[in-house]
Every structure is written in C-alpha cells, then in structure tokens.
C-alpha cells in the first residue's frame, strides 16, 4: 500500500510553500500573473491532488476521483495559454512540485530506504502524468485560439466593397484554396443579393498564383453570380498569372478580364450607363498648374 | 409586441391571392389546379419574367394588391427567375409576400435561392402531389380559420 496519499495529506501546506519557492526560481512570471493568482492556483491544484490521492489509485488519472484535478489543471493550463506562457513554463508549474514532494518523502521514509524508491517512483509517475495533462490542455487551448484566429482571418480576408450603386468589388489577397474560395464565393453572392448589384469586380492582384483548381473555383463563382443576374469582371491579372492561365489551358474566354482594377471599374461604370468625366474646375486647375510650370 | 410577431410568423398565411410565374404550359396548368384546390381565390399565371416584373412593379406602386404567395419557376428562355427574386428581395414593400420556388434545378441554384431567403424550394420532378403537400403549409386549415 502506497504511503504517498498520507504523506501529501499530512504535509499539504509545507509542500505548497516549498513549491512556491521552487517556482520563484524557475517559472515565476510576475509580468504575466500576480502573487495572489499563483497562490490561489497552487492551493486549488494541491487540494485537488489531495482529493485524488485519497482514492488510493494514484496512477489512473482517468478515474472518477481525479476529475477535479483534471478540471483544475485544464483550467489553469488554458488560462496560461491565453496569458502567453510558453508550454515549458506551463509544464514546469506542475513539475516544480517534484522537488518539495521528494524532499518530504525522503524525510518521512528515511527509516525505510527500500520504500523510499517505490514512493518516489509513484510520485514521479503521478507528476509526469499531471504534466502531460497540462501540456495537452495547453495545446488544446492554443489550437482553439489558432482556429478562432483562422476564422477571423478568413472573414477579414474577404471584404466585399460597394464601389458604386450596383457595382461591387471583391479584392482577394493571399492564396486561394477550396475552403477560402467557398467563403469568397458565399460572401460575394450574399453581397450581390443584399445590394442588388449587377456588376462584381473580382480583383486578384493580391493572389500570388493561380492554378487550375483556383481558376475552376473562380469560374464557378462567376457562373453562380451570372445565374443571379450579376456580371463578374476579373481584374488584376498580372503578366505572370496571364502566362500561367495560358500555360494551363484554362478557358477564360467567357469572362471579362482587365489588368487593373481602375479599368474594370471604368468598364463597370460604362456598362451601368455612367462615366467619370473631369470637371471644368479640375481641368482649369490642371491648365493653371501647367502654365506655372512653363 | 415581439410575442405577437412570433405568433404571426408561425401562423400559416392565407393563400388567397397567388401569382404563378411558369412558362411550361403543362406545369402552369398543374400548379393552377393545385393552388385552386388549396383554396386560392385569385390566381394569376404569367409565362414570362417581364410580365411578372411589371405586375410586381404595379404592386410596389400600389396599383395592384400584393399576392400572398408567388410560385416561381427559375428557368426561362430569356431572363431567369432570379430577376424576380432580386426585385422581391430589394423591395421592402414585397417583404410580406411569400415566395416558393418550383423548378427543375441543381444544387447551385438551390443554394442561390437560400441567399435570397425564399420560403421554400420544391423540385419539379417530385411531382404535383409533392407541390400540393408543400403548399398546404401556406394555407389556413378550416378549423384554425373558424377559430
């Protein structure tokens, strides 16, 4: 029968104060958390460990008795992941419990050196498992953060701008993959419906490469918009992209393409029966400037 | 106020005045029969988008009473039924009109209908019985009408 549960229970406060001392030299980050925060976290976690070891099963952390410990550790790791701690700093929070715990074990069982090794091994197993749990929880939180940021980036990267009454522009920046094209397509079609637009300019100046798949996605979007009664103009076709399109044999014959967004906008205005003209004031000012230069 | 609006939204709307926009004669006949069977009293069937747009324009200008429901086909030789959906969506005065799309169409068209927020999409190949079943939701049942 392991004596570890009794040892931890009997020396809870002593272990905790030594643990805090050990942390102050290793993972204490006063810039990220206050003393009171770390005090309450150590108290909470140690109380949960005491509750867990009472079950006498100190190796199976999936057992019911360890639920509280798992929850406390997961919550601490999650908050540290959000606060900006590194994975090793977070893991060391648990691993720095080893030294104070080992010291107490050695003191308590000094008369029975044979048992010391067994208890130290049990304590090592327990703390290593807790440390692994910490890392898992930390990574999970980071993954959640990354996923949320990806979603936000995705939304931010597909703005649909209303250039004029009935004319929309969709500047695409970055690589287009299937998932992103789906978002692009949906936001464009949604905007066409909401603004009742007749012309949509898809600007690909910021798209580094166009492959067959991207071209297919673009053509699909154009076909869908056309079904809804909106014509699409692709602008920002750089010479390299034009070469790639020709090289890949992609048929863009049914699609209006323009090199610059300005040309696409001029065409869109023309198609909707509008034109941009220089005002007399503007023309006069230019003439005056020219005279001055002379 | 909010509760009343919710109840109104949940209550099936009467289908007294129906506009059918359909260019295939047999489908037009079938759908007219179905809506009449379901209690429609005033049915207008138009076989082209231009006429439908003129009628809706009159509704917006208050020259004609609005239909309770538009049963719309999407495939037409000249303009598409999406033109009607555009007009319907962009005119707040037509907000109360329910639109049911009845057409032979693919997945893309169905998705596009969702963007417009049409009340329902029914595929033609399912047959007139399916249309009747779907449209029944837009009629007031005799017992609820009496109450």
PDB file of N, CA, C and O in Angstrom, chain A residues 158-162 168-171 184 187-189 191-192:
ATOM      1  N   UNK A 158     -11.894  38.506 -46.853  1.00  0.00           N
ATOM      2  CA  UNK A 158     -12.808  38.517 -47.993  1.00  0.00           C
ATOM      3  C   UNK A 158     -13.800  39.682 -47.882  1.00  0.00           C
ATOM      4  O   UNK A 158     -14.995  39.473 -47.781  1.00  0.00           O
ATOM      5  N   UNK A 159     -13.287  40.898 -47.891  1.00  0.00           N
ATOM      6  CA  UNK A 159     -14.222  42.017 -47.797  1.00  0.00           C
ATOM      7  C   UNK A 159     -14.901  42.286 -49.144  1.00  0.00           C
ATOM      8  O   UNK A 159     -14.252  42.206 -50.185  1.00  0.00           O
ATOM      9  N   UNK A 160     -16.170  42.537 -49.096  1.00  0.00           N
ATOM     10  CA  UNK A 160     -16.877  42.908 -50.325  1.00  0.00           C
ATOM     11  C   UNK A 160     -17.201  44.393 -50.216  1.00  0.00           C
ATOM     12  O   UNK A 160     -17.868  44.824 -49.285  1.00  0.00           O
ATOM     13  N   UNK A 161     -16.662  45.167 -51.142  1.00  0.00           N
ATOM     14  CA  UNK A 161     -16.797  46.621 -51.064  1.00  0.00           C
ATOM     15  C   UNK A 161     -17.789  47.106 -52.120  1.00  0.00           C
ATOM     16  O   UNK A 161     -17.719  46.673 -53.277  1.00  0.00           O
ATOM     17  N   UNK A 162     -18.671  47.998 -51.681  1.00  0.00           N
ATOM     18  CA  UNK A 162     -19.601  48.581 -52.659  1.00  0.00           C
ATOM     19  C   UNK A 162     -18.926  49.804 -53.260  1.00  0.00           C
ATOM     20  O   UNK A 162     -18.689  50.794 -52.574  1.00  0.00           O
ATOM     21  N   UNK A 168     -20.013  46.102 -57.213  1.00  0.00           N
ATOM     22  CA  UNK A 168     -19.295  45.581 -56.043  1.00  0.00           C
ATOM     23  C   UNK A 168     -17.854  45.270 -56.413  1.00  0.00           C
ATOM     24  O   UNK A 168     -17.565  44.974 -57.568  1.00  0.00           O
ATOM     25  N   UNK A 169     -16.966  45.310 -55.425  1.00  0.00           N
ATOM     26  CA  UNK A 169     -15.590  44.873 -55.670  1.00  0.00           C
ATOM     27  C   UNK A 169     -15.197  43.885 -54.587  1.00  0.00           C
ATOM     28  O   UNK A 169     -15.573  44.034 -53.426  1.00  0.00           O
ATOM     29  N   UNK A 170     -14.484  42.856 -55.006  1.00  0.00           N
ATOM     30  CA  UNK A 170     -14.025  41.848 -54.060  1.00  0.00           C
ATOM     31  C   UNK A 170     -12.518  41.684 -54.232  1.00  0.00           C
ATOM     32  O   UNK A 170     -12.065  40.944 -55.097  1.00  0.00           O
ATOM     33  N   UNK A 171     -11.733  42.439 -53.460  1.00  0.00           N
ATOM     34  CA  UNK A 171     -10.289  42.275 -53.590  1.00  0.00           C
ATOM     35  C   UNK A 171      -9.817  41.029 -52.839  1.00  0.00           C
ATOM     36  O   UNK A 171     -10.048  40.918 -51.637  1.00  0.00           O
ATOM     37  N   UNK A 184     -15.223  33.086 -50.114  1.00  0.00           N
ATOM     38  CA  UNK A 184     -15.216  34.211 -51.059  1.00  0.00           C
ATOM     39  C   UNK A 184     -16.502  34.199 -51.874  1.00  0.00           C
ATOM     40  O   UNK A 184     -17.196  35.208 -52.004  1.00  0.00           O
ATOM     41  N   UNK A 187     -19.578  35.073 -49.718  1.00  0.00           N
ATOM     42  CA  UNK A 187     -19.714  36.486 -49.348  1.00  0.00           C
ATOM     43  C   UNK A 187     -20.043  37.343 -50.557  1.00  0.00           C
ATOM     44  O   UNK A 187     -20.794  38.307 -50.446  1.00  0.00           O
ATOM     45  N   UNK A 188     -19.499  36.972 -51.713  1.00  0.00           N
ATOM     46  CA  UNK A 188     -19.802  37.753 -52.919  1.00  0.00           C
ATOM     47  C   UNK A 188     -21.285  37.612 -53.290  1.00  0.00           C
ATOM     48  O   UNK A 188     -21.972  38.613 -53.528  1.00  0.00           O
ATOM     49  N   UNK A 189     -21.758  36.369 -53.304  1.00  0.00           N
ATOM     50  CA  UNK A 189     -23.148  36.142 -53.710  1.00  0.00           C
ATOM     51  C   UNK A 189     -24.112  36.796 -52.712  1.00  0.00           C
ATOM     52  O   UNK A 189     -25.132  37.371 -53.091  1.00  0.00           O
ATOM     53  N   UNK A 191     -23.483  39.414 -50.946  1.00  0.00           N
ATOM     54  CA  UNK A 191     -23.441  40.861 -51.170  1.00  0.00           C
ATOM     55  C   UNK A 191     -24.211  41.249 -52.432  1.00  0.00           C
ATOM     56  O   UNK A 191     -24.862  42.298 -52.468  1.00  0.00           O
ATOM     57  N   UNK A 192     -24.142  40.398 -53.458  1.00  0.00           N
ATOM     58  CA  UNK A 192     -24.896  40.668 -54.697  1.00  0.00           C
ATOM     59  C   UNK A 192     -26.386  40.741 -54.377  1.00  0.00           C
ATOM     60  O   UNK A 192     -27.098  41.642 -54.814  1.00  0.00           O
TER      61      UNK A 192
END
